[in-house]
């Protein structure tokens, strides 16, 4: 595609007073409901290479903009004339952001991203800002879905990760999704995983709010979120809320045999992770105990009895923790044995 460039630097203040001039505003922008706005083809072409191509190369005197709201189009025109995005609001942001990408206006793209980023920075995990949080989530997911651009949603996830407590993250997800889990699309499911991937307690709280809504077994979205949660390798996968979630899973009405197999498989994975977690802790604690023994021998040689007493206290504490972790490992072995037997029974049961 060849376009003729005006060479004018933008953004530039062409002067809002020029708007509405019957001499200069010869380009007709066709809105919804047969409405029209007029603007200077020169001013718009300076800002948009797409409009430059349409008006100069193709010699069009009108452009259809009925995909965008009237408010967004007015903001677009005002920005082109003034060199600022003063009319940009939360209400017209979505359509303006879409419009500046369609017409390839780079400086307005950056302005929209800055505007969105400033809103994201105000987010806090309080009920007072829940509407703003819902707004930025919706807008970011819209951009991700329509433009395949993860930048906005990553901004939101990063801010929530930094500014929200564990409890606030769980409350946010419950507020947004607990009543409509079965209807969520993939981008929304991935957002849930993005928020909860560092701590399984967050998604278990969401599941505890969602599971009572299930009436006929597990739906695909519930399975997806549970599978993603079970891939977490952090210790939070072993928390009390996760225990409660697995108990509630077995109480869901209408569980099919495949549902039971899935739940048992999740529990097996969780127990294996738990066993490995405690085994790693034992290994690290044994190393720490060995290192302390070396320090104790040095203290004994130098007759530093105060250090010896402190090291003895630390080693006793480590030994108690090691014994606790060994007991947990034994419990995991027993649990895995029971789950393996149950899995075998389910495997050969008629479906």
mmCIF file of C-alpha atoms in Angstrom:
data_model
loop_
_atom_site.group_PDB
_atom_site.id
_atom_site.type_symbol
_atom_site.label_atom_id
_atom_site.label_comp_id
_atom_site.label_asym_id
_atom_site.label_seq_id
_atom_site.Cartn_x
_atom_site.Cartn_y
_atom_site.Cartn_z
ATOM 1 C CA UNK A 1 0.000 0.000 0.000
ATOM 2 C CA UNK A 2 1.419 3.375 -0.966
ATOM 3 C CA UNK A 3 0.552 6.392 1.120
ATOM 4 C CA UNK A 4 1.501 10.000 0.685
ATOM 5 C CA UNK A 5 2.801 11.572 3.861
ATOM 6 C CA UNK A 6 2.261 15.193 4.800
ATOM 7 C CA UNK A 7 5.509 15.180 6.726
ATOM 8 C CA UNK A 8 3.921 17.203 9.559
ATOM 9 C CA UNK A 9 5.110 16.244 13.055
ATOM 10 C CA UNK A 10 2.349 14.969 15.330
ATOM 11 C CA UNK A 11 0.926 15.424 17.830
ATOM 12 C CA UNK A 12 0.543 19.033 16.834
ATOM 13 C CA UNK A 13 -1.847 21.776 17.919
ATOM 14 C CA UNK A 14 -3.640 22.672 14.686
ATOM 15 C CA UNK A 15 -6.142 24.691 16.739
ATOM 16 C CA UNK A 16 -9.566 23.610 17.899
ATOM 17 C CA UNK A 17 -10.907 26.898 16.560
ATOM 18 C CA UNK A 18 -10.472 25.466 13.069
ATOM 19 C CA UNK A 19 -13.058 22.765 13.779
ATOM 20 C CA UNK A 20 -16.361 23.341 12.012
ATOM 21 C CA UNK A 21 -14.916 25.411 9.189
ATOM 22 C CA UNK A 22 -16.995 24.774 6.027
ATOM 23 C CA UNK A 23 -13.946 25.660 3.938
ATOM 24 C CA UNK A 24 -11.461 23.246 5.537
ATOM 25 C CA UNK A 25 -13.624 20.484 7.007
ATOM 26 C CA UNK A 26 -14.442 18.709 3.747
ATOM 27 C CA UNK A 27 -14.009 15.116 4.930
ATOM 28 C CA UNK A 28 -17.274 13.505 6.063
ATOM 29 C CA UNK A 29 -17.103 10.912 8.826
ATOM 30 C CA UNK A 30 -20.244 8.765 8.679
ATOM 31 C CA UNK A 31 -21.477 7.695 12.117
ATOM 32 C CA UNK A 32 -24.224 5.358 13.270
ATOM 33 C CA UNK A 33 -27.868 6.276 12.759
ATOM 34 C CA UNK A 34 -27.066 8.325 9.636
ATOM 35 C CA UNK A 35 -25.217 10.971 11.652
ATOM 36 C CA UNK A 36 -22.178 12.749 10.228
ATOM 37 C CA UNK A 37 -19.202 14.746 11.482
ATOM 38 C CA UNK A 38 -16.893 16.806 9.297
ATOM 39 C CA UNK A 39 -13.169 17.420 9.680
ATOM 40 C CA UNK A 40 -10.171 18.571 7.710
ATOM 41 C CA UNK A 41 -8.682 15.757 5.611
ATOM 42 C CA UNK A 42 -5.305 17.470 5.953
ATOM 43 C CA UNK A 43 -5.374 17.503 9.780
ATOM 44 C CA UNK A 44 -6.565 13.897 10.021
ATOM 45 C CA UNK A 45 -4.068 12.761 7.381
ATOM 46 C CA UNK A 46 -1.210 14.345 9.331
ATOM 47 C CA UNK A 47 -2.138 12.064 12.229
ATOM 48 C CA UNK A 48 -3.168 8.930 10.344
ATOM 49 C CA UNK A 49 -1.367 7.314 7.398
ATOM 50 C CA UNK A 50 -4.525 5.266 6.792
ATOM 51 C CA UNK A 51 -6.662 8.376 6.371
ATOM 52 C CA UNK A 52 -3.908 9.895 4.238
ATOM 53 C CA UNK A 53 -4.100 6.885 1.937
ATOM 54 C CA UNK A 54 -7.911 6.978 1.775
ATOM 55 C CA UNK A 55 -8.144 10.717 1.063
ATOM 56 C CA UNK A 56 -5.017 11.350 -1.027
ATOM 57 C CA UNK A 57 -4.401 8.085 -2.881
ATOM 58 C CA UNK A 58 -8.024 6.926 -3.174
ATOM 59 C CA UNK A 59 -9.465 10.478 -3.139
ATOM 60 C CA UNK A 60 -12.300 9.547 -0.816
ATOM 61 C CA UNK A 61 -14.367 12.427 0.541
ATOM 62 C CA UNK A 62 -16.081 10.337 3.220
ATOM 63 C CA UNK A 63 -15.118 7.526 5.586
ATOM 64 C CA UNK A 64 -17.431 5.122 7.440
ATOM 65 C CA UNK A 65 -16.750 5.194 11.183
ATOM 66 C CA UNK A 66 -19.954 3.518 12.354
ATOM 67 C CA UNK A 67 -17.951 0.860 14.216
ATOM 68 C CA UNK A 68 -17.176 3.485 16.850
ATOM 69 C CA UNK A 69 -19.295 5.558 19.212
ATOM 70 C CA UNK A 70 -19.979 9.196 18.371
ATOM 71 C CA UNK A 71 -18.198 10.249 21.558
ATOM 72 C CA UNK A 72 -15.060 8.319 20.556
ATOM 73 C CA UNK A 73 -15.055 9.837 17.065
ATOM 74 C CA UNK A 74 -15.408 13.342 18.522
ATOM 75 C CA UNK A 75 -12.488 12.604 20.868
ATOM 76 C CA UNK A 76 -10.440 11.340 17.897
ATOM 77 C CA UNK A 77 -11.096 14.491 15.882
ATOM 78 C CA UNK A 78 -10.438 16.780 18.846
ATOM 79 C CA UNK A 79 -7.164 14.994 19.566
ATOM 80 C CA UNK A 80 -6.059 15.275 15.942
ATOM 81 C CA UNK A 81 -6.696 19.037 16.006
ATOM 82 C CA UNK A 82 -5.396 19.806 19.517
ATOM 83 C CA UNK A 83 -2.575 17.281 19.845
ATOM 84 C CA UNK A 84 -3.983 16.154 23.224
ATOM 85 C CA UNK A 85 -6.349 13.485 24.502
ATOM 86 C CA UNK A 86 -8.247 15.794 26.840
ATOM 87 C CA UNK A 87 -11.621 14.300 25.896
ATOM 88 C CA UNK A 88 -10.544 10.717 26.601
ATOM 89 C CA UNK A 89 -12.660 9.137 29.355
ATOM 90 C CA UNK A 90 -13.337 5.676 30.733
ATOM 91 C CA UNK A 91 -16.598 5.673 28.766
ATOM 92 C CA UNK A 92 -15.082 6.313 25.333
ATOM 93 C CA UNK A 93 -11.739 4.594 25.938
ATOM 94 C CA UNK A 94 -12.636 1.243 24.367
ATOM 95 C CA UNK A 95 -13.888 2.662 21.067
ATOM 96 C CA UNK A 96 -11.170 5.298 20.837
ATOM 97 C CA UNK A 97 -8.443 2.728 21.474
ATOM 98 C CA UNK A 98 -9.971 0.568 18.771
ATOM 99 C CA UNK A 99 -10.247 3.532 16.390
ATOM 100 C CA UNK A 100 -6.637 4.690 16.777
ATOM 101 C CA UNK A 101 -5.449 1.191 15.949
ATOM 102 C CA UNK A 102 -7.694 0.968 12.891
ATOM 103 C CA UNK A 103 -6.335 4.296 11.623
ATOM 104 C CA UNK A 104 -2.787 3.640 12.860
ATOM 105 C CA UNK A 105 -2.322 6.795 14.955
ATOM 106 C CA UNK A 106 0.795 5.922 16.937
ATOM 107 C CA UNK A 107 0.832 8.817 19.375
ATOM 108 C CA UNK A 108 -2.816 8.252 20.294
ATOM 109 C CA UNK A 109 -2.086 4.553 20.856
ATOM 110 C CA UNK A 110 0.589 5.558 23.354
ATOM 111 C CA UNK A 111 -1.793 8.044 24.939
ATOM 112 C CA UNK A 112 -4.475 5.384 25.373
ATOM 113 C CA UNK A 113 -1.957 3.029 26.946
ATOM 114 C CA UNK A 114 -0.787 5.751 29.341
ATOM 115 C CA UNK A 115 -4.389 6.620 30.231
ATOM 116 C CA UNK A 116 -5.155 2.985 30.983
ATOM 117 C CA UNK A 117 -1.936 2.558 32.961
ATOM 118 C CA UNK A 118 -2.783 5.543 35.170
ATOM 119 C CA UNK A 119 -6.143 3.976 36.038
ATOM 120 C CA UNK A 120 -4.486 0.631 36.787
ATOM 121 C CA UNK A 121 -2.084 2.326 39.203
ATOM 122 C CA UNK A 122 -5.050 3.484 41.320
ATOM 123 C CA UNK A 123 -6.223 -0.066 41.981
ATOM 124 C CA UNK A 124 -6.326 -1.260 45.574
ATOM 125 C CA UNK A 125 -7.902 -4.324 47.097
ATOM 126 C CA UNK A 126 -10.764 -2.428 48.735
ATOM 127 C CA UNK A 127 -14.486 -2.537 48.086
ATOM 128 C CA UNK A 128 -14.339 1.181 47.260
ATOM 129 C CA UNK A 129 -12.328 0.468 44.093
ATOM 130 C CA UNK A 130 -14.032 -2.778 43.045
ATOM 131 C CA UNK A 131 -15.919 -1.057 40.202
ATOM 132 C CA UNK A 132 -12.689 0.413 38.824
ATOM 133 C CA UNK A 133 -10.997 -2.974 39.129
ATOM 134 C CA UNK A 134 -13.864 -4.633 37.247
ATOM 135 C CA UNK A 135 -13.603 -1.941 34.572
ATOM 136 C CA UNK A 136 -9.883 -2.387 33.893
ATOM 137 C CA UNK A 137 -10.242 -6.175 33.873
ATOM 138 C CA UNK A 138 -13.038 -5.972 31.281
ATOM 139 C CA UNK A 139 -11.131 -3.503 29.101
ATOM 140 C CA UNK A 140 -7.873 -5.432 29.299
ATOM 141 C CA UNK A 141 -9.606 -8.698 28.404
ATOM 142 C CA UNK A 142 -11.357 -6.962 25.496
ATOM 143 C CA UNK A 143 -8.024 -5.718 24.121
ATOM 144 C CA UNK A 144 -6.503 -9.161 24.569
ATOM 145 C CA UNK A 145 -9.390 -10.852 22.776
ATOM 146 C CA UNK A 146 -9.809 -8.383 19.891
ATOM 147 C CA UNK A 147 -6.209 -7.340 19.312
ATOM 148 C CA UNK A 148 -4.319 -10.384 20.654
ATOM 149 C CA UNK A 149 -2.403 -7.910 22.826
ATOM 150 C CA UNK A 150 -1.432 -9.164 26.308
ATOM 151 C CA UNK A 151 0.110 -5.858 27.371
ATOM 152 C CA UNK A 152 -2.965 -4.424 29.098
ATOM 153 C CA UNK A 153 -3.919 -7.611 30.945
ATOM 154 C CA UNK A 154 -0.331 -8.069 32.123
ATOM 155 C CA UNK A 155 -0.436 -4.529 33.550
ATOM 156 C CA UNK A 156 -3.572 -5.448 35.499
ATOM 157 C CA UNK A 157 -2.177 -8.764 36.764
ATOM 158 C CA UNK A 158 1.082 -7.122 37.860
ATOM 159 C CA UNK A 159 -0.776 -4.386 39.747
ATOM 160 C CA UNK A 160 -3.104 -6.853 41.487
ATOM 161 C CA UNK A 161 -0.134 -9.023 42.387
ATOM 162 C CA UNK A 162 1.630 -6.065 44.026
ATOM 163 C CA UNK A 163 -1.259 -4.106 45.556
ATOM 164 C CA UNK A 164 -3.710 -6.808 46.697
ATOM 165 C CA UNK A 165 -3.380 -9.114 49.678
ATOM 166 C CA UNK A 166 -4.064 -12.825 49.369
ATOM 167 C CA UNK A 167 -7.534 -12.373 50.830
ATOM 168 C CA UNK A 168 -8.277 -9.423 48.535
ATOM 169 C CA UNK A 169 -7.292 -11.429 45.453
ATOM 170 C CA UNK A 170 -9.629 -14.217 46.506
ATOM 171 C CA UNK A 171 -12.451 -11.738 47.155
ATOM 172 C CA UNK A 172 -11.887 -10.137 43.748
ATOM 173 C CA UNK A 173 -12.117 -13.431 41.883
ATOM 174 C CA UNK A 174 -15.205 -14.464 43.848
ATOM 175 C CA UNK A 175 -16.849 -11.111 43.088
ATOM 176 C CA UNK A 176 -16.047 -11.318 39.382
ATOM 177 C CA UNK A 177 -16.487 -14.984 38.540
ATOM 178 C CA UNK A 178 -18.022 -17.273 41.191
ATOM 179 C CA UNK A 179 -21.569 -16.948 39.817
ATOM 180 C CA UNK A 180 -20.636 -17.366 36.134
ATOM 181 C CA UNK A 181 -17.733 -19.805 36.119
ATOM 182 C CA UNK A 182 -19.384 -22.144 33.632
ATOM 183 C CA UNK A 183 -19.856 -19.342 31.092
ATOM 184 C CA UNK A 184 -16.330 -17.926 31.125
ATOM 185 C CA UNK A 185 -14.214 -17.839 27.981
ATOM 186 C CA UNK A 186 -10.595 -18.950 27.714
ATOM 187 C CA UNK A 187 -9.110 -15.470 28.190
ATOM 188 C CA UNK A 188 -11.041 -15.051 31.451
ATOM 189 C CA UNK A 189 -9.936 -18.476 32.670
ATOM 190 C CA UNK A 190 -6.328 -17.606 31.885
ATOM 191 C CA UNK A 191 -6.739 -14.337 33.804
ATOM 192 C CA UNK A 192 -7.932 -16.299 36.847
ATOM 193 C CA UNK A 193 -4.879 -18.514 36.530
ATOM 194 C CA UNK A 194 -2.642 -15.462 36.142
ATOM 195 C CA UNK A 195 -3.941 -14.036 39.419
ATOM 196 C CA UNK A 196 -3.825 -17.316 41.327
ATOM 197 C CA UNK A 197 -0.781 -19.074 39.861
ATOM 198 C CA UNK A 198 1.469 -18.045 42.769
ATOM 199 C CA UNK A 199 -0.881 -19.236 45.502
ATOM 200 C CA UNK A 200 -3.473 -21.998 45.285
ATOM 201 C CA UNK A 201 -5.452 -20.629 48.231
ATOM 202 C CA UNK A 202 -6.766 -17.858 45.948
ATOM 203 C CA UNK A 203 -8.373 -20.224 43.462
ATOM 204 C CA UNK A 204 -9.538 -22.648 46.158
ATOM 205 C CA UNK A 205 -11.529 -19.790 47.720
ATOM 206 C CA UNK A 206 -13.079 -19.107 44.312
ATOM 207 C CA UNK A 207 -13.914 -22.786 43.905
ATOM 208 C CA UNK A 208 -15.505 -22.965 47.358
ATOM 209 C CA UNK A 209 -17.847 -20.140 46.310
ATOM 210 C CA UNK A 210 -18.504 -21.697 42.896
ATOM 211 C CA UNK A 211 -19.004 -25.397 43.684
ATOM 212 C CA UNK A 212 -22.438 -25.005 45.330
ATOM 213 C CA UNK A 213 -23.692 -23.624 41.995
ATOM 214 C CA UNK A 214 -22.913 -26.890 40.194
ATOM 215 C CA UNK A 215 -25.892 -29.159 39.657
ATOM 216 C CA UNK A 216 -24.748 -31.879 37.278
ATOM 217 C CA UNK A 217 -21.131 -32.827 37.904
ATOM 218 C CA UNK A 218 -18.084 -30.780 36.917
ATOM 219 C CA UNK A 219 -18.182 -28.456 33.916
ATOM 220 C CA UNK A 220 -15.207 -27.949 31.577
ATOM 221 C CA UNK A 221 -14.230 -24.594 33.094
ATOM 222 C CA UNK A 222 -14.143 -26.007 36.615
ATOM 223 C CA UNK A 223 -11.953 -28.839 35.397
ATOM 224 C CA UNK A 224 -9.619 -26.399 33.645
ATOM 225 C CA UNK A 225 -9.151 -24.182 36.704
ATOM 226 C CA UNK A 226 -8.644 -27.165 39.010
ATOM 227 C CA UNK A 227 -6.066 -28.660 36.654
ATOM 228 C CA UNK A 228 -4.177 -25.361 36.470
ATOM 229 C CA UNK A 229 -4.285 -25.022 40.253
ATOM 230 C CA UNK A 230 -2.875 -28.499 40.684
ATOM 231 C CA UNK A 231 0.123 -27.530 38.544
ATOM 232 C CA UNK A 232 1.173 -25.012 41.208
ATOM 233 C CA UNK A 233 4.288 -26.189 43.011
ATOM 234 C CA UNK A 234 4.106 -23.790 45.941
ATOM 235 C CA UNK A 235 3.267 -24.958 49.464
ATOM 236 C CA UNK A 236 -0.119 -23.190 49.352
ATOM 237 C CA UNK A 237 -1.548 -26.158 47.456
ATOM 238 C CA UNK A 238 -1.546 -27.922 50.823
ATOM 239 C CA UNK A 239 -3.537 -25.294 52.740
ATOM 240 C CA UNK A 240 -6.737 -25.826 54.700
ATOM 241 C CA UNK A 241 -8.897 -24.089 52.094
ATOM 242 C CA UNK A 242 -7.575 -26.509 49.468
ATOM 243 C CA UNK A 243 -8.476 -29.417 51.778
ATOM 244 C CA UNK A 244 -11.970 -27.965 52.141
ATOM 245 C CA UNK A 245 -12.250 -27.557 48.392
ATOM 246 C CA UNK A 246 -11.500 -31.237 47.771
ATOM 247 C CA UNK A 247 -14.090 -32.199 50.377
ATOM 248 C CA UNK A 248 -16.688 -29.994 48.663
ATOM 249 C CA UNK A 249 -15.764 -31.418 45.272
ATOM 250 C CA UNK A 250 -16.954 -34.833 46.409
ATOM 251 C CA UNK A 251 -20.260 -33.294 47.535
ATOM 252 C CA UNK A 252 -21.116 -31.873 44.100
ATOM 253 C CA UNK A 253 -24.410 -33.285 42.852
ATOM 254 C CA UNK A 254 -24.454 -35.644 39.898
ATOM 255 C CA UNK A 255 -20.757 -36.528 39.801
ATOM 256 C CA UNK A 256 -20.095 -38.920 36.932
ATOM 257 C CA UNK A 257 -17.503 -41.673 37.077
ATOM 258 C CA UNK A 258 -15.173 -39.538 34.958
ATOM 259 C CA UNK A 259 -15.566 -36.721 37.485
ATOM 260 C CA UNK A 260 -14.572 -39.051 40.303
ATOM 261 C CA UNK A 261 -11.535 -40.255 38.364
ATOM 262 C CA UNK A 262 -10.537 -36.645 37.693
ATOM 263 C CA UNK A 263 -10.836 -35.651 41.364
ATOM 264 C CA UNK A 264 -8.822 -38.686 42.490
ATOM 265 C CA UNK A 265 -6.167 -37.883 39.878
ATOM 266 C CA UNK A 266 -5.938 -34.312 41.208
ATOM 267 C CA UNK A 267 -5.558 -35.594 44.756
ATOM 268 C CA UNK A 268 -2.848 -38.031 43.670
ATOM 269 C CA UNK A 269 -0.897 -35.223 42.006
ATOM 270 C CA UNK A 270 -1.354 -33.051 45.082
ATOM 271 C CA UNK A 271 -0.146 -35.805 47.440
ATOM 272 C CA UNK A 272 2.891 -36.476 45.256
ATOM 273 C CA UNK A 273 3.725 -32.760 45.288
ATOM 274 C CA UNK A 274 3.234 -32.695 49.046
ATOM 275 C CA UNK A 275 5.528 -35.685 49.517
ATOM 276 C CA UNK A 276 8.207 -34.100 47.341
ATOM 277 C CA UNK A 277 7.781 -30.793 49.184
ATOM 278 C CA UNK A 278 8.398 -32.375 52.584
ATOM 279 C CA UNK A 279 11.237 -34.547 51.237
ATOM 280 C CA UNK A 280 12.984 -31.405 49.942
ATOM 281 C CA UNK A 281 12.489 -29.706 53.292
ATOM 282 C CA UNK A 282 14.045 -32.690 55.080
ATOM 283 C CA UNK A 283 17.043 -32.625 52.734
ATOM 284 C CA UNK A 284 17.599 -28.906 53.321
ATOM 285 C CA UNK A 285 17.152 -29.233 57.078
ATOM 286 C CA UNK A 286 19.643 -32.119 57.244
ATOM 287 C CA UNK A 287 22.171 -29.973 55.401
ATOM 288 C CA UNK A 288 21.540 -27.112 57.812
ATOM 289 C CA UNK A 289 21.960 -29.516 60.751
ATOM 290 C CA UNK A 290 25.270 -30.784 59.328
ATOM 291 C CA UNK A 291 26.566 -27.238 58.845
ATOM 292 C CA UNK A 292 25.681 -26.404 62.446
ATOM 293 C CA UNK A 293 27.596 -29.461 63.631
ATOM 294 C CA UNK A 294 30.731 -28.039 61.980
ATOM 295 C CA UNK A 295 30.193 -24.704 63.745
ATOM 296 C CA UNK A 296 29.651 -26.553 67.019
ATOM 297 C CA UNK A 297 32.955 -28.422 66.664
ATOM 298 C CA UNK A 298 34.757 -25.139 66.063
ATOM 299 C CA UNK A 299 33.051 -23.595 69.073
ATOM 300 C CA UNK A 300 34.038 -26.618 71.164
ATOM 301 C CA UNK A 301 37.691 -26.189 70.189
ATOM 302 C CA UNK A 302 37.617 -22.522 71.154
ATOM 303 C CA UNK A 303 35.605 -23.308 74.321
ATOM 304 C CA UNK A 304 32.870 -20.880 73.273
ATOM 305 C CA UNK A 305 30.196 -22.411 75.505
ATOM 306 C CA UNK A 306 27.626 -19.726 74.801
ATOM 307 C CA UNK A 307 27.812 -20.496 71.082
ATOM 308 C CA UNK A 308 27.596 -24.223 71.821
ATOM 309 C CA UNK A 309 24.379 -23.737 73.806
ATOM 310 C CA UNK A 310 22.832 -21.649 71.035
ATOM 311 C CA UNK A 311 23.817 -24.199 68.359
ATOM 312 C CA UNK A 312 22.382 -27.035 70.477
ATOM 313 C CA UNK A 313 19.106 -25.129 70.753
ATOM 314 C CA UNK A 314 19.003 -24.573 66.975
ATOM 315 C CA UNK A 315 19.809 -28.209 66.215
ATOM 316 C CA UNK A 316 17.085 -29.443 68.582
ATOM 317 C CA UNK A 317 14.591 -27.212 66.795
ATOM 318 C CA UNK A 318 15.735 -28.530 63.405
ATOM 319 C CA UNK A 319 15.473 -32.137 64.597
ATOM 320 C CA UNK A 320 11.908 -31.545 65.755
ATOM 321 C CA UNK A 321 11.019 -30.023 62.383
ATOM 322 C CA UNK A 322 12.655 -32.930 60.548
ATOM 323 C CA UNK A 323 10.608 -35.409 62.598
ATOM 324 C CA UNK A 324 7.430 -33.469 61.823
ATOM 325 C CA UNK A 325 8.216 -33.502 58.092
ATOM 326 C CA UNK A 326 8.971 -37.233 58.217
ATOM 327 C CA UNK A 327 5.563 -37.826 59.762
ATOM 328 C CA UNK A 328 3.987 -35.780 56.994
ATOM 329 C CA UNK A 329 5.849 -37.848 54.397
ATOM 330 C CA UNK A 330 4.534 -41.051 56.012
ATOM 331 C CA UNK A 331 1.022 -39.605 55.872
ATOM 332 C CA UNK A 332 1.522 -38.847 52.161
ATOM 333 C CA UNK A 333 2.630 -42.417 51.496
ATOM 334 C CA UNK A 334 -0.480 -43.721 53.254
ATOM 335 C CA UNK A 335 -2.730 -41.290 51.426
ATOM 336 C CA UNK A 336 -1.202 -42.179 48.073
ATOM 337 C CA UNK A 337 -1.692 -45.867 48.772
ATOM 338 C CA UNK A 338 -5.395 -45.300 49.500
ATOM 339 C CA UNK A 339 -5.796 -43.103 46.421
ATOM 340 C CA UNK A 340 -4.031 -45.662 44.230
ATOM 341 C CA UNK A 341 -6.445 -48.349 45.473
ATOM 342 C CA UNK A 342 -9.414 -46.049 44.829
ATOM 343 C CA UNK A 343 -8.105 -45.186 41.374
ATOM 344 C CA UNK A 344 -7.803 -48.885 40.597
ATOM 345 C CA UNK A 345 -11.388 -49.482 41.703
ATOM 346 C CA UNK A 346 -12.664 -46.598 39.573
ATOM 347 C CA UNK A 347 -10.601 -47.715 36.595
ATOM 348 C CA UNK A 348 -12.335 -51.066 36.407
ATOM 349 C CA UNK A 349 -15.795 -49.953 37.479
ATOM 350 C CA UNK A 350 -18.352 -49.821 34.677
ATOM 351 C CA UNK A 351 -19.100 -46.259 33.639
#
